[in-house]
Short mmCIF file of C-alpha atoms in Angstrom, two decimals:
data_model
loop_
_atom_site.label_atom_id
_atom_site.label_comp_id
_atom_site.label_asym_id
_atom_site.label_seq_id
_atom_site.Cartn_x
_atom_site.Cartn_y
_atom_site.Cartn_z
CA MET A 969 40.08 123.07 156.74
CA GLY A 970 41.58 121.95 153.46
CA LYS A 971 44.19 119.28 153.36
CA VAL A 972 47.68 120.61 152.78
CA THR A 973 49.65 118.58 150.27
CA SER A 974 53.37 118.81 149.86
CA LYS A 975 55.37 118.18 146.72
CA PRO A 976 57.74 115.23 146.66
CA LEU A 977 61.20 116.03 147.88
CA LEU A 978 62.60 115.38 144.41
CA PHE A 979 60.77 118.37 142.96
CA GLN A 980 61.44 120.72 145.83
CA SER A 981 64.98 121.41 144.79
CA LYS A 982 65.67 122.73 141.32
CA LEU A 983 69.36 122.35 141.99
CA LEU A 984 68.89 118.66 142.69
CA CYS A 985 66.94 118.20 139.46
CA PHE A 986 69.62 119.99 137.46
CA SER A 987 72.35 117.94 139.09
CA LEU A 988 70.59 114.68 138.27
CA PHE A 989 70.01 115.81 134.69
CA TYR A 990 73.69 116.71 134.31
CA LEU A 991 74.74 113.38 135.84
CA PHE A 992 72.59 111.24 133.55
CA THR A 993 73.57 113.29 130.49
CA SER A 994 77.26 112.85 131.30
CA LEU A 995 76.81 109.12 131.84
CA PHE A 996 74.97 108.79 128.53
CA LEU A 997 77.66 110.66 126.58
CA ALA A 998 80.44 108.67 128.24
CA LEU A 999 78.69 105.39 127.44
CA TYR A 1000 77.97 106.47 123.87
CA THR A 1001 81.57 107.48 123.23
CA THR A 1002 82.86 104.23 124.75
CA LEU A 1003 80.60 101.99 122.67
CA SER A 1004 80.74 104.03 119.47
CA GLN A 1005 82.98 102.58 116.76
CA THR A 1006 84.10 106.02 115.62
CA LYS A 1007 84.80 107.26 119.17
CA CYS A 1008 83.25 110.54 118.01
CA LEU A 1009 80.14 112.17 119.43
CA PHE A 1010 77.02 111.98 117.27
CA ARG A 1011 78.70 110.85 114.09
CA SER A 1012 76.71 108.09 112.44
CA SER A 1013 76.98 109.12 108.81
CA PRO A 1014 77.04 106.24 106.28
CA PHE A 1015 80.20 107.84 104.93
CA ASP A 1016 82.11 107.56 108.20
CA PRO A 1017 85.54 105.94 107.80
CA ILE A 1018 85.81 102.18 107.85
CA GLN A 1019 86.74 101.19 111.39
CA THR A 1020 87.93 97.62 110.86
CA PRO A 1021 91.34 96.93 109.25
CA LEU A 1022 91.28 95.68 105.67
CA PHE A 1023 94.04 93.18 106.46
CA PHE A 1024 96.05 91.99 109.43
CA TYR A 1025 99.80 92.15 110.01
CA ASN A 1026 101.94 89.26 111.14
CA SER A 1027 102.97 89.51 114.77
CA SER A 1028 106.61 90.21 113.80
CA TYR A 1029 105.72 92.97 111.33
CA GLY A 1030 106.73 96.53 112.10
CA GLU A 1031 109.93 95.76 114.00
CA HIS A 1032 112.33 97.63 111.73
CA LYS A 1033 112.86 101.30 110.97
CA TYR A 1034 109.71 101.90 108.95
CA ALA A 1035 107.38 100.84 111.73
CA ILE A 1036 104.50 103.21 112.38
CA PRO A 1037 101.39 102.90 114.55
CA THR A 1038 98.24 101.97 112.63
CA ASP A 1039 95.73 103.27 115.16
CA ARG A 1040 94.61 106.87 114.94
CA THR A 1041 91.66 109.01 115.84
CA THR A 1042 88.94 109.11 113.19
CA CYS A 1043 87.29 112.35 114.29
CA SER A 1044 89.67 114.36 112.13
CA SER A 1045 89.73 111.88 109.27
CA PRO A 1046 90.07 113.45 105.80
CA VAL A 1047 86.98 111.53 104.66
CA TYR A 1048 84.81 114.23 106.24
CA PHE A 1049 84.82 116.73 103.39
CA SER A 1050 81.81 118.43 101.86
CA ASP A 1051 82.28 117.06 98.33
CA TYR A 1052 82.53 113.39 99.28
CA TRP A 1053 79.01 112.56 98.09
CA GLU A 1054 79.47 114.44 94.79
CA VAL A 1055 82.80 112.73 94.12
CA LEU A 1056 81.30 109.34 94.92
CA LYS A 1057 78.40 109.91 92.52
CA GLU A 1058 80.84 111.03 89.82
CA ILE A 1059 82.82 107.81 90.20
CA GLN A 1060 79.62 105.75 90.06
CA ILE A 1061 78.42 107.49 86.89
CA LEU A 1062 81.75 107.08 85.10
CA SER A 1063 82.04 103.45 86.20
CA LYS A 1064 78.57 102.55 84.90
CA ASN A 1065 79.03 104.28 81.58
CA SER A 1066 82.64 104.96 80.68
CA SER A 1067 81.54 106.31 77.29
CA LEU A 1068 80.35 109.47 79.05
CA SER A 1069 83.95 110.56 79.19
CA SER A 1070 85.18 111.98 75.89
CA LYS A 1071 88.79 111.44 76.87
CA GLU A 1072 90.59 108.21 76.21
CA LEU A 1073 93.87 107.97 78.08
CA LYS A 1074 96.93 106.83 76.17
CA TYR A 1075 99.81 105.39 78.15
CA MET A 1076 103.51 105.57 77.44
CA GLN A 1077 105.03 102.43 76.04
CA GLY A 1078 108.65 101.45 76.38
CA LYS A 1079 111.30 100.62 78.91
CA ALA A 1080 113.25 102.65 81.41
CA ASP A 1081 116.11 101.97 83.75
CA SER A 1082 113.95 102.62 86.80
CA PHE A 1083 110.47 101.56 87.74
CA GLY A 1084 109.01 105.07 87.69
CA GLY A 1085 110.99 106.48 84.79
CA ASN A 1086 112.71 109.22 86.83
CA PHE A 1087 110.23 111.95 85.91
CA SER A 1088 110.61 115.28 87.65
CA THR A 1089 107.93 116.41 90.06
CA GLN A 1090 106.90 119.22 87.71
CA MET A 1091 106.60 116.79 84.82
CA ARG A 1092 104.45 114.39 86.83
CA ILE A 1093 102.12 117.18 87.98
CA SER A 1094 101.65 118.35 84.39
CA TYR A 1095 99.98 115.06 83.47
CA PHE A 1096 97.19 115.61 86.00
CA ASP A 1097 95.83 118.44 83.84
CA ASN A 1098 95.79 116.54 80.58
CA GLN A 1099 93.42 118.30 78.15
CA ASN A 1100 93.85 116.28 74.96
CA ASN A 1101 93.70 112.73 73.72
CA ILE A 1102 97.17 112.79 72.17
CA THR A 1103 99.41 113.11 75.22
CA GLN A 1104 100.71 109.79 76.47
CA VAL A 1105 100.50 109.52 80.24
CA PRO A 1106 103.07 107.54 82.26
CA CYS A 1107 101.20 105.01 84.35
CA GLY A 1108 104.15 104.44 86.68
CA PHE A 1109 105.18 101.04 85.36
CA MET A 1110 108.07 102.09 83.17
CA LYS A 1111 110.02 98.91 83.77
CA ASN A 1112 108.96 95.35 83.11
CA PHE A 1113 106.82 94.21 86.00
CA PRO A 1114 105.28 90.73 86.06
CA ILE A 1115 101.56 90.69 86.78
CA SER A 1116 99.88 87.31 86.99
CA ASP A 1117 96.90 86.50 84.80
CA SER A 1118 94.67 86.20 87.86
CA ASP A 1119 95.63 89.70 89.05
CA GLN A 1120 95.11 91.10 85.56
CA ILE A 1121 91.66 89.51 85.36
CA ALA A 1122 90.76 90.78 88.84
CA MET A 1123 91.62 94.35 87.86
CA GLU A 1124 89.68 94.08 84.60
CA MET A 1125 86.66 92.71 86.47
CA CYS A 1126 86.54 95.70 88.81
CA ASP A 1127 83.26 97.58 88.35
CA GLY A 1128 84.73 100.84 89.65
CA VAL A 1129 88.02 102.69 89.76
CA VAL A 1130 91.21 100.63 90.07
CA VAL A 1131 93.90 102.00 92.39
CA VAL A 1132 97.26 100.21 92.20
CA SER A 1133 100.32 100.69 94.38
CA ALA A 1134 103.56 98.77 94.73
CA ILE A 1135 106.46 98.35 97.17
CA PHE A 1136 109.86 97.02 96.13
CA ASN A 1137 113.00 96.04 98.01
CA ASP A 1138 111.30 96.63 101.37
CA HIS A 1139 111.50 100.37 100.72
CA ASP A 1140 108.28 101.11 102.58
CA LYS A 1141 105.81 99.55 104.96
CA ILE A 1142 102.52 97.98 103.98
CA ARG A 1143 100.09 100.37 105.60
CA GLN A 1144 96.41 100.25 106.39
CA PRO A 1145 94.37 102.64 104.22
CA ARG A 1146 93.25 105.68 106.20
CA GLY A 1147 90.05 107.66 106.00
CA LEU A 1148 88.22 105.37 103.57
CA GLY A 1149 84.51 106.11 103.54
CA SER A 1150 82.26 103.11 104.06
CA LYS A 1151 80.99 103.44 100.46
CA THR A 1152 84.43 103.78 98.90
CA LEU A 1153 85.16 100.06 98.71
CA ASP A 1154 81.89 99.55 96.81
CA ASN A 1155 83.22 101.73 94.01
CA VAL A 1156 87.02 101.48 94.18
CA CYS A 1157 89.23 98.39 93.92
CA PHE A 1158 92.60 98.57 95.66
CA PHE A 1159 95.55 96.42 94.58
CA MET A 1160 99.05 96.30 96.03
CA PHE A 1161 102.03 94.48 94.53
CA ILE A 1162 105.12 93.66 96.57
CA ASP A 1163 108.31 91.78 95.75
CA GLU A 1164 109.90 88.90 97.62
CA THR A 1165 112.17 91.17 99.65
CA THR A 1166 109.25 93.16 100.98
CA LEU A 1167 107.26 89.99 101.58
CA HIS A 1168 110.13 88.53 103.60
CA TRP A 1169 109.86 91.34 106.15
CA THR A 1170 106.10 91.05 106.54
#
């Protein structure tokens, strides 16, 4: 008589195998989500948002009316858009050879009673579609604003696009940038100017 062999108990139950597979898959996904910096499943693109803060707040910061939380989910970050790579390449090309652009921006000169010049919303939007080299564009600094030589040199030394913002009289909070792709800081230089009043509340 032939010897009868039996399969191991593990393989005798398809339900048991499926249950174990489901268990280990769930454990893997839970562990992956816990350890992942983005907290998003299967997102490891080099253009994922920067997860670490660019600067740190003082412990007393955020105690007055403009306080907002700085933590947010990154799964729905605006950095995930289909044209990010094309826009990034466009910035890189223009930064390496600014002569490729036939337009040379001209900025308004003069003084105004307010920092921004009190332009209407419609007027401001019209400058975004500038089609000629004659129109003078308001850069935002329509009132004397002291910029140190070191800051001026730092902006001129930027190899990419310079983005400048400012807060005066504690009118707003200093906020962490949101949704910056990991390659953005390699091509864009961010500067923020604040006055003494704003600095006092930081």
